[in-house]
PDB file of C-alpha atoms in Angstrom:
ATOM      1  CA  PHE H   1      -0.046  -0.177   0.378  1.00 32.00           C
ATOM      2  CA  GLY H   2       2.896   2.386   0.076  1.00 34.00           C
ATOM      3  CA  SER H   3       2.602   5.673   1.834  1.00 34.00           C
ATOM      4  CA  SER H   4      -1.319   5.529   2.946  1.00 35.00           C
ATOM      5  CA  HIS H   5      -3.059   4.644   5.237  1.00 36.00           C
ATOM      6  CA  PHE H   6      -6.996   4.096   6.937  1.00 39.00           C
ATOM      7  CA  CYS H   7      -7.573   7.771   7.627  1.00 37.00           C
ATOM      8  CA  PHE H   8     -10.467   8.392  10.183  1.00 35.00           C
ATOM      9  CA  GLN H   9      -9.055  11.466  11.499  1.00 33.00           C
ATOM     10  CA  GLY H  10      -7.999  15.314  10.563  1.00 33.00           C
ATOM     11  CA  GLN H  11      -9.301  17.390   7.725  1.00 32.00           C
ATOM     12  CA  SER H  12      -7.548  17.110   5.176  1.00 32.00           C
ATOM     13  CA  ALA H  13      -6.260  13.716   3.000  1.00 34.00           C
ATOM     14  CA  GLN H  14      -4.993  12.651   0.134  1.00 33.00           C
ATOM     15  CA  VAL H  15      -7.952  10.118  -1.289  1.00 34.00           C
ATOM     16  CA  GLY H  16      -6.203   8.589  -5.393  1.00 34.00           C
ATOM     17  CA  GLU H  17      -8.053  10.637  -7.001  1.00 33.00           C
ATOM     18  CA  LEU H  18      -9.822  12.941  -4.068  1.00 32.00           C
ATOM     19  CA  SER H  19      -8.303  15.357  -2.972  1.00 31.00           C
ATOM     20  CA  LEU H  20     -10.221  16.617   0.727  1.00 31.00           C
ATOM     21  CA  GLN H  21      -9.735  19.775   2.154  1.00 33.00           C
ATOM     22  CA  GLY H  22     -12.911  20.303   5.008  1.00 34.00           C
ATOM     23  CA  SER H  23     -15.811  19.700   2.613  1.00 34.00           C
ATOM     24  CA  ALA H  24     -14.158  20.248  -0.969  1.00 34.00           C
ATOM     25  CA  VAL H  25     -14.012  17.146  -3.049  1.00 34.00           C
ATOM     26  CA  GLU H  26     -11.442  17.858  -6.295  1.00 34.00           C
ATOM     27  CA  VAL H  27     -11.109  14.378  -8.610  1.00 35.00           C
ATOM     28  CA  MET H  28      -7.448  14.047  -9.810  1.00 38.00           C
ATOM     29  CA  PRO H  29      -5.707  12.410 -12.461  1.00 42.00           C
ATOM     30  CA  PRO H  30      -4.758   8.304 -12.060  1.00 43.00           C
ATOM     31  CA  SER H  31      -1.605   7.598 -10.771  1.00 43.00           C
ATOM     32  CA  SER H  32      -0.542   4.713 -11.276  1.00 41.00           C
ATOM     33  CA  ALA H  33      -1.432   0.869 -11.002  1.00 39.00           C
ATOM     34  CA  LEU H  34      -1.556   1.219  -7.395  1.00 45.00           C
ATOM     35  CA  ARG H  35      -3.878   4.109  -7.546  1.00 49.00           C
ATOM     36  CA  ARG H  36      -7.351   1.591  -6.312  1.00 48.00           C
ATOM     37  CA  LEU H  37      -5.634  -0.205  -3.899  1.00 47.00           C
ATOM     38  CA  ASN H  38      -4.189   3.046  -2.039  1.00 51.00           C
ATOM     39  CA  VAL H  39      -8.337   4.316  -2.141  1.00 48.00           C
ATOM     40  CA  ILE H  40      -9.421   1.052  -0.535  1.00 51.00           C
ATOM     41  CA  THR H  41      -7.614   1.999   2.592  1.00 48.00           C
ATOM     42  CA  HIS H  42      -8.446   6.119   2.278  1.00 52.00           C
ATOM     43  CA  GLY H  43     -12.210   5.823   1.539  1.00 51.00           C
ATOM     44  CA  VAL H  44     -14.087   6.406   4.171  1.00 48.00           C
ATOM     45  CA  LEU H  45     -14.036  10.003   4.078  1.00 41.00           C
ATOM     46  CA  ALA H  46     -14.862  11.662   6.908  1.00 40.00           C
ATOM     47  CA  SER H  47     -18.721  11.705   8.255  1.00 40.00           C
ATOM     48  CA  GLY H  48     -21.507  13.781   6.478  1.00 43.00           C
ATOM     49  CA  ALA H  49     -19.606  13.094   2.625  1.00 41.00           C
ATOM     50  CA  SER H  50     -21.347  11.254   0.604  1.00 42.00           C
ATOM     51  CA  THR H  51     -18.589  10.920  -3.184  1.00 41.00           C
ATOM     52  CA  HIS H  52     -18.794   9.278  -6.207  1.00 43.00           C
ATOM     53  CA  VAL H  53     -15.974   8.419  -8.440  1.00 41.00           C
ATOM     54  CA  ARG H  54     -17.625   7.475 -11.085  1.00 43.00           C
ATOM     55  CA  GLY H  55     -19.594   9.941 -13.995  1.00 41.00           C
ATOM     56  CA  PRO H  56     -19.509  13.097 -14.712  1.00 37.00           C
ATOM     57  CA  SER H  57     -19.950  14.680 -11.527  1.00 38.00           C
ATOM     58  CA  VAL H  58     -18.697  14.787  -8.399  1.00 39.00           C
ATOM     59  CA  ARG H  59     -20.784  15.396  -5.292  1.00 43.00           C
ATOM     60  CA  THR H  60     -20.396  15.987  -1.296  1.00 44.00           C
ATOM     61  CA  VAL H  61     -21.888  16.844   1.761  1.00 42.00           C
ATOM     62  CA  ALA H  62     -20.296  18.918   3.924  1.00 44.00           C
ATOM     63  CA  ALA H  63     -18.575  17.278   6.732  1.00 48.00           C
ATOM     64  CA  SER H  64     -19.171  18.347  10.602  1.00 51.00           C
ATOM     65  CA  ASP H  65     -17.830  15.545  12.464  1.00 62.00           C
ATOM     66  CA  GLU H  66     -15.140  12.725  11.494  1.00 75.00           C
ATOM     67  CA  TYR H  67     -16.439   9.420  10.735  1.00 76.00           C
ATOM     68  CA  ARG H  68     -15.380   6.246  13.291  1.00 87.00           C
ATOM     69  CA  PRO H  69     -15.336   3.356  12.274  1.00 94.00           C
ATOM     70  CA  SER H  70     -15.532   0.652  14.839  1.00 96.00           C
ATOM     71  CA  ARG H  71     -17.213  -2.959  13.705  1.00 98.00           C
ATOM     72  CA  VAL H  72     -17.407  -3.540   9.935  1.00 98.00           C
ATOM     73  CA  LEU H  73     -18.801  -6.029   8.063  1.00 98.00           C
ATOM     74  CA  PHE H  74     -15.299  -7.268   4.947  1.00 98.00           C
ATOM     75  CA  THR H  75     -16.881  -9.454   2.519  1.00 98.00           C
ATOM     76  CA  GLY H  76     -14.921 -11.546   0.730  1.00 96.00           C
ATOM     77  CA  GLY H  77     -11.728 -11.765   2.916  1.00 96.00           C
ATOM     78  CA  ALA H  78     -10.001 -15.109   2.069  1.00 96.00           C
ATOM     79  CA  GLY H  79      -9.656 -13.773  -1.898  1.00 94.00           C
ATOM     80  CA  PHE H  80      -6.562 -12.358  -2.864  1.00 93.00           C
ATOM     81  CA  ILE H  81      -6.643  -8.376  -2.829  1.00 94.00           C
ATOM     82  CA  GLY H  82      -8.934  -9.779   0.332  1.00 96.00           C
ATOM     83  CA  SER H  83      -6.895 -10.546   2.440  1.00 97.00           C
ATOM     84  CA  ASN H  84      -4.195  -8.336   2.040  1.00 97.00           C
ATOM     85  CA  THR H  85      -6.119  -5.791   2.793  1.00 97.00           C
ATOM     86  CA  LEU H  86      -8.166  -7.209   5.316  1.00 98.00           C
ATOM     87  CA  ILE H  87      -4.605  -8.590   7.214  1.00 98.00           C
ATOM     88  CA  HIS H  88      -3.219  -4.571   6.898  1.00 97.00           C
ATOM     89  CA  MET H  89      -6.727  -3.138   8.250  1.00 97.00           C
ATOM     90  CA  VAL H  90      -6.877  -5.743  11.359  1.00 98.00           C
ATOM     91  CA  GLN H  91      -2.960  -5.053  12.369  1.00 97.00           C
ATOM     92  CA  THR H  92      -2.959  -0.947  11.787  1.00 96.00           C
ATOM     93  CA  TYR H  93      -6.355  -0.728  13.667  1.00 97.00           C
ATOM     94  CA  PRO H  94      -6.529  -3.077  16.625  1.00 97.00           C
ATOM     95  CA  ASP H  95      -9.254  -0.585  18.185  1.00 97.00           C
ATOM     96  CA  VAL H  96     -11.697  -1.439  14.543  1.00 98.00           C
ATOM     97  CA  THR H  97     -13.608  -4.780  14.563  1.00 98.00           C
ATOM     98  CA  PHE H  98     -13.348  -6.713  11.844  1.00 98.00           C
ATOM     99  CA  VAL H  99     -16.481  -9.239  10.718  1.00 98.00           C
ATOM    100  CA  CYS H 100     -15.214 -11.256   7.657  1.00 98.00           C
ATOM    101  CA  LEU H 101     -17.652 -12.812   5.630  1.00 98.00           C
ATOM    102  CA  ASP H 102     -16.728 -14.955   2.854  1.00 97.00           C
ATOM    103  CA  ASN H 103     -18.425 -18.481   1.341  1.00 95.00           C
ATOM    104  CA  LEU H 104     -14.338 -20.749   0.564  1.00 95.00           C
ATOM    105  CA  SER H 105     -15.525 -20.828  -3.211  1.00 89.00           C
ATOM    106  CA  GLU H 106     -12.805 -21.111  -5.484  1.00 83.00           C
ATOM    107  CA  GLY H 107     -10.168 -18.006  -5.461  1.00 82.00           C
ATOM    108  CA  SER H 108     -10.904 -17.588  -1.546  1.00 91.00           C
ATOM    109  CA  CYS H 109      -8.480 -19.626   0.793  1.00 93.00           C
ATOM    110  CA  MET H 110      -8.898 -19.121   5.004  1.00 96.00           C
ATOM    111  CA  ALA H 111      -5.104 -19.562   4.673  1.00 95.00           C
ATOM    112  CA  ASN H 112      -4.686 -16.477   3.567  1.00 96.00           C
ATOM    113  CA  LEU H 113      -6.011 -15.144   6.657  1.00 97.00           C
ATOM    114  CA  ASP H 114      -2.843 -16.842   8.075  1.00 97.00           C
ATOM    115  CA  PRO H 115      -1.252 -13.683   9.935  1.00 97.00           C
ATOM    116  CA  ILE H 116      -4.126 -11.676  11.554  1.00 98.00           C
ATOM    117  CA  LYS H 117      -6.109 -15.657  12.570  1.00 93.00           C
ATOM    118  CA  GLY H 118      -5.555 -14.980  16.678  1.00 94.00           C
ATOM    119  CA  ALA H 119      -6.077 -11.629  16.155  1.00 98.00           C
ATOM    120  CA  THR H 120      -8.191 -10.544  18.822  1.00 97.00           C
ATOM    121  CA  ASN H 121     -10.454  -7.966  15.978  1.00 98.00           C
ATOM    122  CA  PHE H 122     -10.867 -10.683  13.933  1.00 98.00           C
ATOM    123  CA  VAL H 123     -13.995 -12.521  13.109  1.00 98.00           C
ATOM    124  CA  PHE H 124     -14.394 -14.797  10.464  1.00 98.00           C
ATOM    125  CA  VAL H 125     -17.583 -16.713   9.129  1.00 97.00           C
ATOM    126  CA  GLN H 126     -18.213 -18.613   6.424  1.00 97.00           C
ATOM    127  CA  GLY H 127     -21.662 -18.280   4.072  1.00 97.00           C
ATOM    128  CA  ASN H 128     -22.958 -16.273   1.055  1.00 97.00           C
ATOM    129  CA  ILE H 129     -23.824 -12.719   0.811  1.00 97.00           C
ATOM    130  CA  ALA H 130     -26.647 -13.380  -1.631  1.00 97.00           C
ATOM    131  CA  SER H 131     -28.247 -14.834   1.589  1.00 97.00           C
ATOM    132  CA  GLU H 132     -29.864 -11.704   3.016  1.00 98.00           C
ATOM    133  CA  ALA H 133     -31.248 -13.951   6.637  1.00 98.00           C
ATOM    134  CA  THR H 134     -26.891 -15.109   7.284  1.00 98.00           C
ATOM    135  CA  VAL H 135     -26.100 -11.146   6.482  1.00 98.00           C
ATOM    136  CA  ARG H 136     -28.582  -9.703   8.421  1.00 98.00           C
ATOM    137  CA  LEU H 137     -27.785 -11.818  11.361  1.00 98.00           C
ATOM    138  CA  ILE H 138     -24.001 -11.011  11.453  1.00 98.00           C
ATOM    139  CA  MET H 139     -24.716  -7.461  10.982  1.00 98.00           C
ATOM    140  CA  GLU H 140     -27.382  -7.374  13.813  1.00 98.00           C
ATOM    141  CA  LYS H 141     -24.665  -9.330  16.027  1.00 98.00           C
ATOM    142  CA  HIS H 142     -22.096  -7.973  15.263  1.00 98.00           C
ATOM    143  CA  LYS H 143     -23.993  -4.064  15.483  1.00 97.00           C
ATOM    144  CA  VAL H 144     -22.110  -3.213  12.018  1.00 98.00           C
ATOM    145  CA  ASP H 145     -21.567   0.748  11.021  1.00 97.00           C
ATOM    146  CA  THR H 146     -19.328  -0.179   8.194  1.00 98.00           C
ATOM    147  CA  VAL H 147     -19.596  -2.522   5.344  1.00 98.00           C
ATOM    148  CA  MET H 148     -16.655  -2.717   3.144  1.00 98.00           C
ATOM    149  CA  HIS H 149     -17.973  -4.747   0.256  1.00 98.00           C
ATOM    150  CA  PHE H 150     -15.042  -7.023  -1.523  1.00 97.00           C
ATOM    151  CA  ALA H 151     -16.838 -10.222  -2.415  1.00 96.00           C
ATOM    152  CA  ALA H 152     -17.210 -11.535  -6.237  1.00 93.00           C
ATOM    153  CA  GLN H 153     -17.319 -14.582  -8.089  1.00 90.00           C
ATOM    154  CA  SER H 154     -14.195 -12.555 -11.026  1.00 82.00           C
ATOM    155  CA  HIS H 155     -12.793 -15.519 -13.078  1.00 80.00           C
ATOM    156  CA  VAL H 156     -13.268 -14.240 -16.697  1.00 81.00           C
ATOM    157  CA  ASP H 157     -13.425 -17.675 -18.228  1.00 80.00           C
ATOM    158  CA  ARG H 158     -15.311 -19.315 -15.894  1.00 84.00           C
ATOM    159  CA  SER H 159     -18.459 -16.523 -16.850  1.00 85.00           C
ATOM    160  CA  PHE H 160     -18.963 -17.712 -19.606  1.00 89.00           C
ATOM    161  CA  VAL H 161     -19.548 -21.418 -18.443  1.00 88.00           C
ATOM    162  CA  ARG H 162     -22.033 -20.057 -15.431  1.00 88.00           C
ATOM    163  CA  PRO H 163     -22.716 -16.844 -16.399  1.00 89.00           C
ATOM    164  CA  ILE H 164     -26.066 -17.251 -13.294  1.00 92.00           C
ATOM    165  CA  ILE H 165     -23.583 -18.146 -10.434  1.00 91.00           C
ATOM    166  CA  TYR H 166     -22.039 -14.866 -11.083  1.00 91.00           C
ATOM    167  CA  SER H 167     -24.923 -12.861 -11.326  1.00 94.00           C
ATOM    168  CA  GLU H 168     -26.144 -13.735  -8.499  1.00 94.00           C
ATOM    169  CA  THR H 169     -23.068 -13.498  -6.096  1.00 94.00           C
ATOM    170  CA  ASN H 170     -22.241 -10.529  -7.939  1.00 95.00           C
ATOM    171  CA  VAL H 171     -25.644  -8.062  -8.376  1.00 97.00           C
ATOM    172  CA  MET H 172     -27.409 -10.323  -5.846  1.00 97.00           C
ATOM    173  CA  GLY H 173     -24.980 -10.516  -3.389  1.00 97.00           C
ATOM    174  CA  THR H 174     -24.743  -6.452  -3.753  1.00 98.00           C
ATOM    175  CA  ALA H 175     -28.323  -6.007  -4.125  1.00 98.00           C
ATOM    176  CA  VAL H 176     -28.715  -7.638  -0.250  1.00 98.00           C
ATOM    177  CA  LEU H 177     -25.778  -6.681   0.926  1.00 98.00           C
ATOM    178  CA  LEU H 178     -27.844  -2.765  -0.001  1.00 98.00           C
ATOM    179  CA  LYS H 179     -30.391  -3.406   0.828  1.00 98.00           C
ATOM    180  CA  LEU H 180     -29.259  -4.147   4.954  1.00 98.00           C
ATOM    181  CA  ALA H 181     -26.904  -1.638   5.158  1.00 98.00           C
ATOM    182  CA  HIS H 182     -29.979   0.713   4.358  1.00 98.00           C
ATOM    183  CA  GLU H 183     -32.362  -0.956   6.973  1.00 97.00           C
ATOM    184  CA  MET H 184     -29.717  -0.980   9.065  1.00 96.00           C
ATOM    185  CA  GLY H 185     -28.037   3.137   9.271  1.00 96.00           C
ATOM    186  CA  VAL H 186     -24.574   2.185   8.012  1.00 96.00           C
ATOM    187  CA  GLY H 187     -21.718   5.066   8.072  1.00 96.00           C
ATOM    188  CA  ARG H 188     -20.123   3.927   5.273  1.00 97.00           C
ATOM    189  CA  PHE H 189     -20.523   1.177   2.278  1.00 98.00           C
ATOM    190  CA  MET H 190     -17.736   0.697  -0.124  1.00 96.00           C
ATOM    191  CA  HIS H 191     -18.114  -0.823  -2.318  1.00 97.00           C
ATOM    192  CA  ILE H 192     -14.534  -2.682  -4.872  1.00 96.00           C
ATOM    193  CA  SER H 193     -15.529  -3.204  -8.790  1.00 94.00           C
ATOM    194  CA  THR H 194     -13.765  -3.505 -11.354  1.00 90.00           C
ATOM    195  CA  ASP H 195     -12.373  -1.258 -14.497  1.00 87.00           C
ATOM    196  CA  GLU H 196     -13.480  -4.345 -16.964  1.00 87.00           C
ATOM    197  CA  VAL H 197     -16.795  -2.288 -16.495  1.00 92.00           C
ATOM    198  CA  TYR H 198     -15.135  -0.120 -18.837  1.00 88.00           C
ATOM    199  CA  GLY H 199     -14.631  -3.061 -21.159  1.00 88.00           C
ATOM    200  CA  GLU H 200     -11.195  -3.593 -23.959  1.00 84.00           C
ATOM    201  CA  SER H 201      -9.451  -0.067 -23.639  1.00 77.00           C
ATOM    202  CA  LEU H 202      -7.814  -0.744 -27.318  1.00 78.00           C
ATOM    203  CA  GLY H 203      -4.935   1.058 -26.071  1.00 78.00           C
ATOM    204  CA  GLU H 204      -6.629   4.199 -24.552  1.00 80.00           C
ATOM    205  CA  PRO H 205      -6.809   4.569 -21.403  1.00 82.00           C
ATOM    206  CA  ARG H 206      -9.816   5.311 -19.293  1.00 80.00           C
ATOM    207  CA  ASP H 207     -11.397   7.017 -16.446  1.00 81.00           C
ATOM    208  CA  GLU H 208     -14.570   7.098 -13.775  1.00 81.00           C
ATOM    209  CA  ASN H 209     -16.025   9.422 -16.903  1.00 82.00           C
ATOM    210  CA  ALA H 210     -16.050   6.336 -19.924  1.00 86.00           C
ATOM    211  CA  HIS H 211     -19.211   4.720 -20.691  1.00 87.00           C
ATOM    212  CA  PHE H 212     -19.671   1.776 -19.026  1.00 91.00           C
ATOM    213  CA  LEU H 213     -19.204  -1.189 -22.116  1.00 87.00           C
ATOM    214  CA  PRO H 214     -18.653  -5.442 -20.583  1.00 89.00           C
ATOM    215  CA  GLY H 215     -17.698  -7.584 -22.477  1.00 89.00           C
ATOM    216  CA  ASN H 216     -17.837 -10.634 -20.711  1.00 88.00           C
ATOM    217  CA  PRO H 217     -20.480 -12.113 -18.704  1.00 90.00           C
ATOM    218  CA  TYR H 218     -18.417 -11.447 -15.162  1.00 92.00           C
ATOM    219  CA  SER H 219     -17.816  -7.630 -16.332  1.00 93.00           C
ATOM    220  CA  ALA H 220     -21.137  -6.949 -17.126  1.00 94.00           C
ATOM    221  CA  SER H 221     -22.484  -8.619 -14.112  1.00 95.00           C
ATOM    222  CA  LYS H 222     -20.014  -6.579 -12.236  1.00 95.00           C
ATOM    223  CA  ALA H 223     -21.696  -3.740 -14.225  1.00 94.00           C
ATOM    224  CA  GLY H 224     -24.794  -4.591 -12.649  1.00 96.00           C
ATOM    225  CA  ALA H 225     -24.274  -4.867  -9.436  1.00 96.00           C
ATOM    226  CA  GLU H 226     -22.371  -1.079  -9.423  1.00 96.00           C
ATOM    227  CA  CYS H 227     -25.807   0.461 -11.470  1.00 96.00           C
ATOM    228  CA  LEU H 228     -27.247  -1.145  -8.405  1.00 97.00           C
ATOM    229  CA  VAL H 229     -24.939   1.123  -5.682  1.00 97.00           C
ATOM    230  CA  ARG H 230     -25.853   4.538  -7.998  1.00 95.00           C
ATOM    231  CA  GLY H 231     -29.524   3.352  -7.119  1.00 96.00           C
ATOM    232  CA  TYR H 232     -29.151   3.367  -3.222  1.00 97.00           C
ATOM    233  CA  LEU H 233     -26.774   6.533  -3.965  1.00 95.00           C
ATOM    234  CA  GLU H 234     -28.968   8.874  -5.691  1.00 95.00           C
ATOM    235  CA  SER H 235     -32.191   7.199  -4.134  1.00 96.00           C
ATOM    236  CA  PHE H 236     -31.408   7.466  -0.365  1.00 96.00           C
ATOM    237  CA  ASN H 237     -28.434   9.581  -0.756  1.00 94.00           C
ATOM    238  CA  MET H 238     -26.690   6.286   1.471  1.00 95.00           C
ATOM    239  CA  PRO H 239     -22.628   7.330   2.481  1.00 95.00           C
ATOM    240  CA  ILE H 240     -21.589   5.051  -0.372  1.00 95.00           C
ATOM    241  CA  VAL H 241     -17.671   4.856  -2.049  1.00 93.00           C
ATOM    242  CA  ILE H 242     -17.258   3.019  -5.174  1.00 93.00           C
ATOM    243  CA  VAL H 243     -13.352   2.403  -5.633  1.00 92.00           C
TER     244      VAL H 243
END
């Protein structure tokens, strides 16, 4: 993660594409391939700030207080990117509880989480994000106030063979998380998307203002999930960050 840190405090921070000065938000050009992981660890913004980094505009609500998450539901934490991020978070913020929900399907492995298996601020639950009963039980039991949503079926080639499973996990699973996060009034919802929603670049760089043009069942399911996230942002003004 380089010099990045998960910023819960302070009035000024650099957040990948976002430069936060009090309540002002400025879109900055992409900097490097590590930009996305940098944004992940900076993604919980100041309280009251509702920011959408995709699309033609960025809007924000002025912040008045610092946002301090205490109980985070972290989906897909046993995968490659998820586990590396989760380990960083658990070790860096011992006063924050991280509840990892993962179904341990292909691409996920409990061994990825060995560095934090004895951490007192880490809880692992094996389950499916598309199960509303499972997600509701976890969120109520652990009094979750923040969601970091990494879970996804992500193998492009396999999505051609099993497209329904990809839609069930990536679209329906995201729908379940959004519904319950809204009902329970979580303070932040971070959705991890993918550049593949923009399709093939053919050597030309794309930024967050580009139109969606998914080219396979996997990227189509991720685009569908992000459309749901945008819908909740617009309909309910939920405190959502899309990475």
